[in-house]
Tab-separated table of N, CA and C in Angstrom:
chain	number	residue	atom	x	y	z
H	1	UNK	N	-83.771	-14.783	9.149
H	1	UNK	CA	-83.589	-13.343	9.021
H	1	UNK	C	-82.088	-13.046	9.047
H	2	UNK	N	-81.443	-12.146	8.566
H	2	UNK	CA	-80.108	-11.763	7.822
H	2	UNK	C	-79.882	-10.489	9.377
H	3	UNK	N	-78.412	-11.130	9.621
H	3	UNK	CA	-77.932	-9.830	10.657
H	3	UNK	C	-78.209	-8.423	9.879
H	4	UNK	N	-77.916	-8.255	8.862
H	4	UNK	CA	-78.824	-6.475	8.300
H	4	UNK	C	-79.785	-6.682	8.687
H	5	UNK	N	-80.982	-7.173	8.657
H	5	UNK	CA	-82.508	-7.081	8.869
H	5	UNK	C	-82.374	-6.944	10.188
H	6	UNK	N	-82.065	-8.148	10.932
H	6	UNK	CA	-81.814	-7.998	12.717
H	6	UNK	C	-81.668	-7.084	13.242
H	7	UNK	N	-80.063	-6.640	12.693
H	7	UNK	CA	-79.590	-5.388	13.166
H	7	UNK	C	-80.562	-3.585	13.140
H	8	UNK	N	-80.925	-4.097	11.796
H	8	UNK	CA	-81.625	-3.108	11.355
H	8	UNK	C	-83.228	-2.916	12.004
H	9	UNK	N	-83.848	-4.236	12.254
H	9	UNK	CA	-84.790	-3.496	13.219
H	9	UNK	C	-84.695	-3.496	14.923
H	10	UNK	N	-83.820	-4.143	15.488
H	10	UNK	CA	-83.030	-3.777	16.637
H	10	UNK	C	-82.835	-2.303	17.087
H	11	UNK	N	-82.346	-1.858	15.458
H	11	UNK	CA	-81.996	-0.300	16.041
H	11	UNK	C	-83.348	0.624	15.845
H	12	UNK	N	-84.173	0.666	14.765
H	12	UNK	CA	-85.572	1.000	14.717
H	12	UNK	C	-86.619	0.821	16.405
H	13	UNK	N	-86.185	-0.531	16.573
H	13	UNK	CA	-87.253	-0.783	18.026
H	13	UNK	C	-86.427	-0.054	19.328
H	14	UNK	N	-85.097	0.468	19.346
H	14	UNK	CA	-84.423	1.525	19.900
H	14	UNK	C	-84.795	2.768	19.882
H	15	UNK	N	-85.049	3.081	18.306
H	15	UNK	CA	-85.834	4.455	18.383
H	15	UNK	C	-87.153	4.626	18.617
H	16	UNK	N	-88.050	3.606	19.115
H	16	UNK	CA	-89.288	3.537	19.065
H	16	UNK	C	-90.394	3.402	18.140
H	17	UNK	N	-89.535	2.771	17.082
H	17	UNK	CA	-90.332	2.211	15.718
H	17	UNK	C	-90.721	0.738	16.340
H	18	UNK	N	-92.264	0.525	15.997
H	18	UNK	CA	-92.640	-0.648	16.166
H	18	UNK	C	-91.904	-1.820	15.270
H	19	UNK	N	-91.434	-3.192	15.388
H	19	UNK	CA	-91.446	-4.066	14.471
H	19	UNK	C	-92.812	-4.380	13.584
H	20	UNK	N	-92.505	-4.410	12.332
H	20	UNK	CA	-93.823	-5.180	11.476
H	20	UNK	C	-92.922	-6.060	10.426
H	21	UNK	N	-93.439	-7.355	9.978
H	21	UNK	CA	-93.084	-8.018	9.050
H	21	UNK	C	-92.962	-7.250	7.570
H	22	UNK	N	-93.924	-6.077	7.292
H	22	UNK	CA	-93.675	-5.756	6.197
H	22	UNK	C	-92.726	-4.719	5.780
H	23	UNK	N	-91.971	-4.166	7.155
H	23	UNK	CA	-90.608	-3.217	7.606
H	23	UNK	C	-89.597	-4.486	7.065
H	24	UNK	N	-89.792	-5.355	7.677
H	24	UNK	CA	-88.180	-6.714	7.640
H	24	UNK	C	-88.121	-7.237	6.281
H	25	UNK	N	-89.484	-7.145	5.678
H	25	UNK	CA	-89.238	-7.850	4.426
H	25	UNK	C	-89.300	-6.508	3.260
H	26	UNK	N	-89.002	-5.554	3.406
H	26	UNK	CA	-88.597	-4.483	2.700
H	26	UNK	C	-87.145	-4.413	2.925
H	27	UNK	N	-86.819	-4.135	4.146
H	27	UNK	CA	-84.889	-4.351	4.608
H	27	UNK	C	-84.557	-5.208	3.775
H	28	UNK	N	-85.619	-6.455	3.994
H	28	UNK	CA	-85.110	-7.627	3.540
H	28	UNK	C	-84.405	-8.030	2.017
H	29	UNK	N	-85.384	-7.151	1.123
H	29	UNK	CA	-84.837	-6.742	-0.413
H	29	UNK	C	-83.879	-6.422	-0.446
H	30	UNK	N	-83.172	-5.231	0.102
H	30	UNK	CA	-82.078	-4.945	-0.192
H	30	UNK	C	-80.859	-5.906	0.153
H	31	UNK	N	-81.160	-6.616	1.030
H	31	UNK	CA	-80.166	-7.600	1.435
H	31	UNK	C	-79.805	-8.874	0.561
H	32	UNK	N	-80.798	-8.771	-0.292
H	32	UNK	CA	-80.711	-9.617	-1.554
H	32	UNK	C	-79.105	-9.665	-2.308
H	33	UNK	N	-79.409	-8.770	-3.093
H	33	UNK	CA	-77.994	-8.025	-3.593
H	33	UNK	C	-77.236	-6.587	-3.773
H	34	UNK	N	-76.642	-6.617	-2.885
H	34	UNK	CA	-76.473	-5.149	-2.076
H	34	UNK	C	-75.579	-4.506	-3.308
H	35	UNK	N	-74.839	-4.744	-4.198
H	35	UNK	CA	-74.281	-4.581	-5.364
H	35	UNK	C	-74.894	-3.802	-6.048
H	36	UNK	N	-76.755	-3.428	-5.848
H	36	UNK	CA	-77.021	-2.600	-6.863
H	36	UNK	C	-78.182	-1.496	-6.014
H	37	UNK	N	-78.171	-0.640	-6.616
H	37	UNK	CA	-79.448	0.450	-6.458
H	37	UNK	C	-80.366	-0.108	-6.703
H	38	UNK	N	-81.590	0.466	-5.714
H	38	UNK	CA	-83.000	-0.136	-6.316
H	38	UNK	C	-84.264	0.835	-6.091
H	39	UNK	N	-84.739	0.678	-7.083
H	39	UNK	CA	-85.969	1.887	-6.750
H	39	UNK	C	-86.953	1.489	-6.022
H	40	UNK	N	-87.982	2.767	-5.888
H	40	UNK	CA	-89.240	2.081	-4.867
H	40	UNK	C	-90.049	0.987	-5.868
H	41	UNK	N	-90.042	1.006	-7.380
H	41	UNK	CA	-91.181	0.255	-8.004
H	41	UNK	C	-90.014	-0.983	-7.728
H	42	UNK	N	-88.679	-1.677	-8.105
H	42	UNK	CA	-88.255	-2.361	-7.810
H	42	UNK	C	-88.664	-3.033	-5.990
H	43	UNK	N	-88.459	-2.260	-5.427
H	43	UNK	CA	-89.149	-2.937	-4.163
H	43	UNK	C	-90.558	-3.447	-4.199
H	44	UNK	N	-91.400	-2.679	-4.489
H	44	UNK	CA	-92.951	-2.921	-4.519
H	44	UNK	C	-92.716	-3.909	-5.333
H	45	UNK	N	-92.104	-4.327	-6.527
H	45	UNK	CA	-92.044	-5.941	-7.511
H	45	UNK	C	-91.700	-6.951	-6.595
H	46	UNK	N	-90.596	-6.711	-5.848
H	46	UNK	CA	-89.583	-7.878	-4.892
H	46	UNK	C	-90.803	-8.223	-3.874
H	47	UNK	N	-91.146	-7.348	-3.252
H	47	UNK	CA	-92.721	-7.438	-2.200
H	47	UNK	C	-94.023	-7.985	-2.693
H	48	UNK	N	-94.284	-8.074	-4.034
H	48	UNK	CA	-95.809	-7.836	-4.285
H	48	UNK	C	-96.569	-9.698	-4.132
H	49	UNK	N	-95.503	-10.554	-4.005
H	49	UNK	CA	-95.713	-11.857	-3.782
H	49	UNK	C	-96.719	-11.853	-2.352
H	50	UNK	N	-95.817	-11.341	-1.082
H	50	UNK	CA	-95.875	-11.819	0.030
H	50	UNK	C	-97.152	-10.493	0.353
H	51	UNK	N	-96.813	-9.413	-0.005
H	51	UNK	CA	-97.726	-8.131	0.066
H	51	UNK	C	-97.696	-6.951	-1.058
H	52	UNK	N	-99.081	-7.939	-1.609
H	52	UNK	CA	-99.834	-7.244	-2.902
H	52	UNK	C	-100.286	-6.014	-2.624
H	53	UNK	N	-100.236	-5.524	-1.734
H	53	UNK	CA	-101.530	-4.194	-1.793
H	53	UNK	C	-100.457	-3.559	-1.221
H	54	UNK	N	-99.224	-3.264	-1.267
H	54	UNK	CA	-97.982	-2.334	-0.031
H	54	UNK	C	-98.196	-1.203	-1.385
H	55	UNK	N	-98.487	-0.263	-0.260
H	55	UNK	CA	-98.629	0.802	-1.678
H	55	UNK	C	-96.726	1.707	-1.819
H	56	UNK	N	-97.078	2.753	-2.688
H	56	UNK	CA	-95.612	3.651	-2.954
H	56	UNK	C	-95.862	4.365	-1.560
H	57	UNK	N	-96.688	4.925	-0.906
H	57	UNK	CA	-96.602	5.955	0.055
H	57	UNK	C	-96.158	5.316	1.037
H	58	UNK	N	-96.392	3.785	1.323
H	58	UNK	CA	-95.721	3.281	2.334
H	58	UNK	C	-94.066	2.731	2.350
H	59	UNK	N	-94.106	2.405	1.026
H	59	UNK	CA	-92.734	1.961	0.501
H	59	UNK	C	-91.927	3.353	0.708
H	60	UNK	N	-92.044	4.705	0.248
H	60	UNK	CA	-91.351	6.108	0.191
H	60	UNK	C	-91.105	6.392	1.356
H	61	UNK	N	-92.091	5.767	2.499
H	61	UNK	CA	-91.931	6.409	3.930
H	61	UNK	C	-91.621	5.448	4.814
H	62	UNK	N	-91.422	4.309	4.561
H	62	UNK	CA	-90.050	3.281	5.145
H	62	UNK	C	-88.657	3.974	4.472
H	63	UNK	N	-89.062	4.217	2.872
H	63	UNK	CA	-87.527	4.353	2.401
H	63	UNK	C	-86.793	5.806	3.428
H	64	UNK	N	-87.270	6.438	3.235
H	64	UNK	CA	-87.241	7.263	4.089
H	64	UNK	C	-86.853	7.385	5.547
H	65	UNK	N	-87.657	6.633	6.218
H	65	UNK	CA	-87.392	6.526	7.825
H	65	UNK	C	-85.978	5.678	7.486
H	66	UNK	N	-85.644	4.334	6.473
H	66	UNK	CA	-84.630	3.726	6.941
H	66	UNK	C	-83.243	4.685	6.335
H	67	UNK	N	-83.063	5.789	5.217
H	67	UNK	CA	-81.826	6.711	4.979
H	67	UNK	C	-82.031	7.263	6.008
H	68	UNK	N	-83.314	8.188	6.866
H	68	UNK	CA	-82.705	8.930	7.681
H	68	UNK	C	-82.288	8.434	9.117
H	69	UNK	N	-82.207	6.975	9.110
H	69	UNK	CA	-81.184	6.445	10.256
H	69	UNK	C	-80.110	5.469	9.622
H	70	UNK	N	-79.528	6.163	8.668
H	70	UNK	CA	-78.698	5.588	8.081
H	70	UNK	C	-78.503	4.088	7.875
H	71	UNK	N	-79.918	3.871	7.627
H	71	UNK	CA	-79.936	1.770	7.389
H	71	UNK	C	-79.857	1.438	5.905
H	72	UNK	N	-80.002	2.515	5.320
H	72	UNK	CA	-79.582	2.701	3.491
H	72	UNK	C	-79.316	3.891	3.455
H	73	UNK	N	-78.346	4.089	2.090
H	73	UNK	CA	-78.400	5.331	1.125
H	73	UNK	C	-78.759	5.345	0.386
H	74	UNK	N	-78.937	6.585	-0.365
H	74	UNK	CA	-79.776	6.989	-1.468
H	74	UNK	C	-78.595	7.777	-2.395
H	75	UNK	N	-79.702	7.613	-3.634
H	75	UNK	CA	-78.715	8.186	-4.450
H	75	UNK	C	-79.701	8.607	-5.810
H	76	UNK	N	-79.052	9.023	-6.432
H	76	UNK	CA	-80.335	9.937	-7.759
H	76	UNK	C	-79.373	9.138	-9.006
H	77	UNK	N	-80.568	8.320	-9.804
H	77	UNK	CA	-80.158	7.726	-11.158
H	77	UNK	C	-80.543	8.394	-12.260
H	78	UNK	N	-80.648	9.217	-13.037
H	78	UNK	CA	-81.455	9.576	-14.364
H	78	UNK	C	-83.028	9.909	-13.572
H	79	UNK	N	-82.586	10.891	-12.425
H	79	UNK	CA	-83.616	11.369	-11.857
H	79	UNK	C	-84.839	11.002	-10.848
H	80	UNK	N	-84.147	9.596	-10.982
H	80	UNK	CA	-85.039	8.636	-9.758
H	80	UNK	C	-84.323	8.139	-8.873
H	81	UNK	N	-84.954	8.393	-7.485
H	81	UNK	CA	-84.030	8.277	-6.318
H	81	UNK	C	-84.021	6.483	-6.337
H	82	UNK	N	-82.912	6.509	-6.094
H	82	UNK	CA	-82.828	5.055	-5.740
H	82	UNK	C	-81.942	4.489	-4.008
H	83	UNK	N	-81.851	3.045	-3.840
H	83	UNK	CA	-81.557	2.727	-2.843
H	83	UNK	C	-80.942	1.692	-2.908
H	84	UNK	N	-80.018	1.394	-1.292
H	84	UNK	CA	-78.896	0.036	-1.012
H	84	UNK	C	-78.602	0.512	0.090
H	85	UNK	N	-77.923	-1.191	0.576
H	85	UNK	CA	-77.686	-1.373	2.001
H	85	UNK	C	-75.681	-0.415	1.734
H	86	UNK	N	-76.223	-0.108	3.074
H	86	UNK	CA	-74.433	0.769	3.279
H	86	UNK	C	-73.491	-0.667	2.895
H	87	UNK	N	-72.160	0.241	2.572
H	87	UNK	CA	-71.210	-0.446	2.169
H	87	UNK	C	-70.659	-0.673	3.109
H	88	UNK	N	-69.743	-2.296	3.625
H	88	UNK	CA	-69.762	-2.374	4.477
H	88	UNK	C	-67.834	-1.544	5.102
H	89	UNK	N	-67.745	-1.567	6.167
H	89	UNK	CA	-67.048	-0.669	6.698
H	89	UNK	C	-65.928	-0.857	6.663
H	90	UNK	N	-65.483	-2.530	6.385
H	90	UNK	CA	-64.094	-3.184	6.118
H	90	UNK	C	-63.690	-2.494	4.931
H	91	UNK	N	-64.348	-1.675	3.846
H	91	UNK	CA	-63.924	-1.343	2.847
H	91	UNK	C	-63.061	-0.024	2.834
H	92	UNK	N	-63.266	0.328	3.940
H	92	UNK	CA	-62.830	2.011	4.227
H	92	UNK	C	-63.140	3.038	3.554
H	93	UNK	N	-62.585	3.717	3.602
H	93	UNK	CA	-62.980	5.158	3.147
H	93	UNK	C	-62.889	4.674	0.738
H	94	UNK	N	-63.915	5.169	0.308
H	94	UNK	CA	-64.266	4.818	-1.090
H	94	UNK	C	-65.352	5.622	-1.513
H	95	UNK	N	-65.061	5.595	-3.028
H	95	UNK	CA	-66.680	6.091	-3.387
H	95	UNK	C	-67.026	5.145	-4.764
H	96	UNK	N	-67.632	5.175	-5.260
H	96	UNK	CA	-68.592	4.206	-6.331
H	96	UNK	C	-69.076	4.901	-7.921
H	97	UNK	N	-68.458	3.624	-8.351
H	97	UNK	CA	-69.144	3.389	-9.768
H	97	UNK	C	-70.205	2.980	-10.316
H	98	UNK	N	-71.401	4.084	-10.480
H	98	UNK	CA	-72.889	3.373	-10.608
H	98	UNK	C	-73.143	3.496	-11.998
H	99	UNK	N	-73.880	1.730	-12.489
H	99	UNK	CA	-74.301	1.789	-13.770
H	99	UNK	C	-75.085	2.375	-14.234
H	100	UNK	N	-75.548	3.328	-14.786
H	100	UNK	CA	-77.205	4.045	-14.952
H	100	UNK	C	-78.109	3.476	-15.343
H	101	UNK	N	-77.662	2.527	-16.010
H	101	UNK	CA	-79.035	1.644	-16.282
H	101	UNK	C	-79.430	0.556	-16.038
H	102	UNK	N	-78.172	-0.602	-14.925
H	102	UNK	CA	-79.050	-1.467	-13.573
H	102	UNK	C	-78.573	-1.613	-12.226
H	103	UNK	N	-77.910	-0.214	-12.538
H	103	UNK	CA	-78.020	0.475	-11.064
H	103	UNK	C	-76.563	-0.290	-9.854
H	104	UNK	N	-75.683	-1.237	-10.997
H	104	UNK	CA	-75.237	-2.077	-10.052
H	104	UNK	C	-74.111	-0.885	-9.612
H	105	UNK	N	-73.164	-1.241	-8.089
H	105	UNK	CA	-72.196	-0.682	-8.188
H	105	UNK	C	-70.506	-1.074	-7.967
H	106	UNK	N	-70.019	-0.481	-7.801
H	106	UNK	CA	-68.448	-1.304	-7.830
H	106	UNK	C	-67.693	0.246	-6.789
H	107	UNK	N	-67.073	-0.422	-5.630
H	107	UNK	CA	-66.261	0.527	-4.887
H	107	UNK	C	-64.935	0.840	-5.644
H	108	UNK	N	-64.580	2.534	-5.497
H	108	UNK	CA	-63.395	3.176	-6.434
H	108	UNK	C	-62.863	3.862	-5.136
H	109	UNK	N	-61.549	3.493	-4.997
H	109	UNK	CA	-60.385	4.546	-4.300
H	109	UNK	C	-60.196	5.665	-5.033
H	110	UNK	N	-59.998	6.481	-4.332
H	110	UNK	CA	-59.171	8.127	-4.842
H	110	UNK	C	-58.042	7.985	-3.767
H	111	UNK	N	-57.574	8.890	-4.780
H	111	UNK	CA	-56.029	9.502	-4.197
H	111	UNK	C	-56.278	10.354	-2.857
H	112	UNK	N	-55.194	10.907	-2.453
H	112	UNK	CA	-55.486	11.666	-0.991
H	112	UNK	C	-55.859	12.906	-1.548
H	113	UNK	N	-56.804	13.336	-0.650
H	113	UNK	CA	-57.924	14.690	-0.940
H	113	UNK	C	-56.655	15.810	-0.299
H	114	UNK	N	-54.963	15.634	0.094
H	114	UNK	CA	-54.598	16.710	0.273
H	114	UNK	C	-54.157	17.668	-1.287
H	115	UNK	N	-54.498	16.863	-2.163
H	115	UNK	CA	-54.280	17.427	-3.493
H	115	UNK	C	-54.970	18.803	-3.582
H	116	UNK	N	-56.474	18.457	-3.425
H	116	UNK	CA	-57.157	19.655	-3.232
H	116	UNK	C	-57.261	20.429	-2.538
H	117	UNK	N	-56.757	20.103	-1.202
H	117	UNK	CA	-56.233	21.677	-0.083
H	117	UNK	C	-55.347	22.142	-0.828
H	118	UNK	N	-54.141	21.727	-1.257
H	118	UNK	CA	-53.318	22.129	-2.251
H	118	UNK	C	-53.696	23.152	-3.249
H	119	UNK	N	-55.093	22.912	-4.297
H	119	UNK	CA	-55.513	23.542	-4.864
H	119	UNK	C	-56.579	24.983	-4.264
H	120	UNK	N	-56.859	25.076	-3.477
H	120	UNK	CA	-57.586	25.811	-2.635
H	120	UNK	C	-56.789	26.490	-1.313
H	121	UNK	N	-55.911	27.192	-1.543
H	121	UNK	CA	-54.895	27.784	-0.443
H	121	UNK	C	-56.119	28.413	0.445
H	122	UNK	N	-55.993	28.448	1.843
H	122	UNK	CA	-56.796	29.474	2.516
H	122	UNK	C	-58.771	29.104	2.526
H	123	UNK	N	-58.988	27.805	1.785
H	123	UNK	CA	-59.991	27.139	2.395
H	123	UNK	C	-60.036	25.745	3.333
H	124	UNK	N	-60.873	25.249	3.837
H	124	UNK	CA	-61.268	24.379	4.360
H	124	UNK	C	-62.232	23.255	4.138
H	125	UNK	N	-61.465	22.085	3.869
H	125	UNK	CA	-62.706	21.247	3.130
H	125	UNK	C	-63.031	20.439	4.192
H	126	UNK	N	-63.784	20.064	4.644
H	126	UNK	CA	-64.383	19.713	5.855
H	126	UNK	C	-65.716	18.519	5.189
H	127	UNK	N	-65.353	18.043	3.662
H	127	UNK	CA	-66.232	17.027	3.307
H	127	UNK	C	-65.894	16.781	1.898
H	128	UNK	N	-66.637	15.849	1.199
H	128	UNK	CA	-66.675	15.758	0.207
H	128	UNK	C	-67.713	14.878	-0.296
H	129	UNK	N	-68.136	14.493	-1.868
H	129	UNK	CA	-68.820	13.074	-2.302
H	129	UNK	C	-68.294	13.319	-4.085
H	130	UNK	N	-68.278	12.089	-3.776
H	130	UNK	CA	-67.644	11.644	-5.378
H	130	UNK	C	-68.048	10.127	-6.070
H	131	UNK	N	-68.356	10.264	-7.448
H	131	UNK	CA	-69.368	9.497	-7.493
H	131	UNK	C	-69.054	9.063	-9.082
H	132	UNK	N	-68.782	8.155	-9.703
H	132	UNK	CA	-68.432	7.954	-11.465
H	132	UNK	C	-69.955	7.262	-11.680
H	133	UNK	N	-70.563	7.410	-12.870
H	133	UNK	CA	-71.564	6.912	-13.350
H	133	UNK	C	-71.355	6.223	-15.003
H	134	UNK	N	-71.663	5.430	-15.454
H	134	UNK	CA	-71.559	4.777	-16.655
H	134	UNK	C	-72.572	3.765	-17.209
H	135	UNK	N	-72.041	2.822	-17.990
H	135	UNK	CA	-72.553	1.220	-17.944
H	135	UNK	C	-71.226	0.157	-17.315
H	136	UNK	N	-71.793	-0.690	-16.638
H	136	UNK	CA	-71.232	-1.758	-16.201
H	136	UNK	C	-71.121	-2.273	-17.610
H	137	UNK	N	-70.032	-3.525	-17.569
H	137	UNK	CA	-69.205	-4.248	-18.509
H	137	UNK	C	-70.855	-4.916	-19.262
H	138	UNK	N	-72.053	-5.185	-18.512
H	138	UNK	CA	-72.627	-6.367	-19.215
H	138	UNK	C	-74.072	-5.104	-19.772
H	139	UNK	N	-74.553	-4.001	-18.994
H	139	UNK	CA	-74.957	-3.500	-20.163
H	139	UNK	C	-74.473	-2.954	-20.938
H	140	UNK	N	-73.048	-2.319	-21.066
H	140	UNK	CA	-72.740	-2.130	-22.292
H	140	UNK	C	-72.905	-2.808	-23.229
H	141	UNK	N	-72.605	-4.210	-22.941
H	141	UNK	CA	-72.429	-5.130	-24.275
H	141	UNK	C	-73.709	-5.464	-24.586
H	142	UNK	N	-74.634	-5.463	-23.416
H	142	UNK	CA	-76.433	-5.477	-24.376
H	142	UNK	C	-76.543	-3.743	-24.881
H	143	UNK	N	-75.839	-3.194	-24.798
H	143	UNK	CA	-75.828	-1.857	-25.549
H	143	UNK	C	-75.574	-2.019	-26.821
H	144	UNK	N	-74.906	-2.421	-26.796
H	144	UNK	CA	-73.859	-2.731	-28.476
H	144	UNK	C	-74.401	-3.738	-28.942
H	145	UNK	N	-74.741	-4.687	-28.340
H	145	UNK	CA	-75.954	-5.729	-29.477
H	145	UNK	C	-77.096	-4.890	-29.827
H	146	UNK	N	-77.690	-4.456	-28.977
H	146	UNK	CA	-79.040	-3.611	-29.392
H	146	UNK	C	-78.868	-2.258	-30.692
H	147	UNK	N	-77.225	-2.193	-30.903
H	147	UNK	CA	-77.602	-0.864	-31.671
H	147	UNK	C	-77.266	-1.835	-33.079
């Protein structure tokens, strides 16, 4: 088992979530390759070996319990929520380049956000999210073969 999984149901059996094998081996997907978004039918595929019958309502309501204790984020692709393990923290402050169509991502610096107090005299920005979307280098190029 992968310190994410560990960690991750460590802190679940803190909040009074029972451990189950089919919680660790859902974590467990994402820990695969954390590089990309993944949807719930992508999980239910990665799962359906070990547990054939894990339905979407259970998959939606792990996905669920694990964003709202911040053990993944979420994010909206061409209208389908998708998912990944947090980025890890050595990276600092960043936001991301997601492919739209396999979801992988790549961390992007910005400049200092005092630009935009700058632009906004007399408000307070107290947050932000910023986010580039495209194709990665390799579906583009199955883009451009396909046309």
């Amino acid at each position: 088992m992968s310190e994410f999984v560990k960690n991750a149901m460590n802190q679940l059996n803190d909040l009074g979530y029972k451990y189950t094998q089919r919680r660790a081996d859902m974590l467990a997907v994402f820990d695969q390759d954390i590089n990309h978004f993944k949807s719930a039918k992508d999980v239910q595929q990665a799962m359906k070996k070990d547990h054939p019958n894990i339905s979407f309502d259970t998959i939606y309501r792990n996905l669920r319990l694990f964003t709202d204790y911040d053990l993944l984020e979420e994010n909206e692709i061409d209208g389908e929520m998708v998912f990944r393990q947090h980025c890890d923290p050595i990276l600092g402050h960043h936001h991301h380049f997601v492919c739209n169509h396999c979801g992988k991502t790549v961390p992007v610096r910005l400049g200092d956000l005092s630009y935009y107090s700058q632009q906004l005299p007399g408000y307070e920005i107290n947050g932000h999210s910023f986010q580039l979307f495209g194709l990665c280098p390799e579906c583009l190029a199955e883009s451009k073969r396909q046309s």
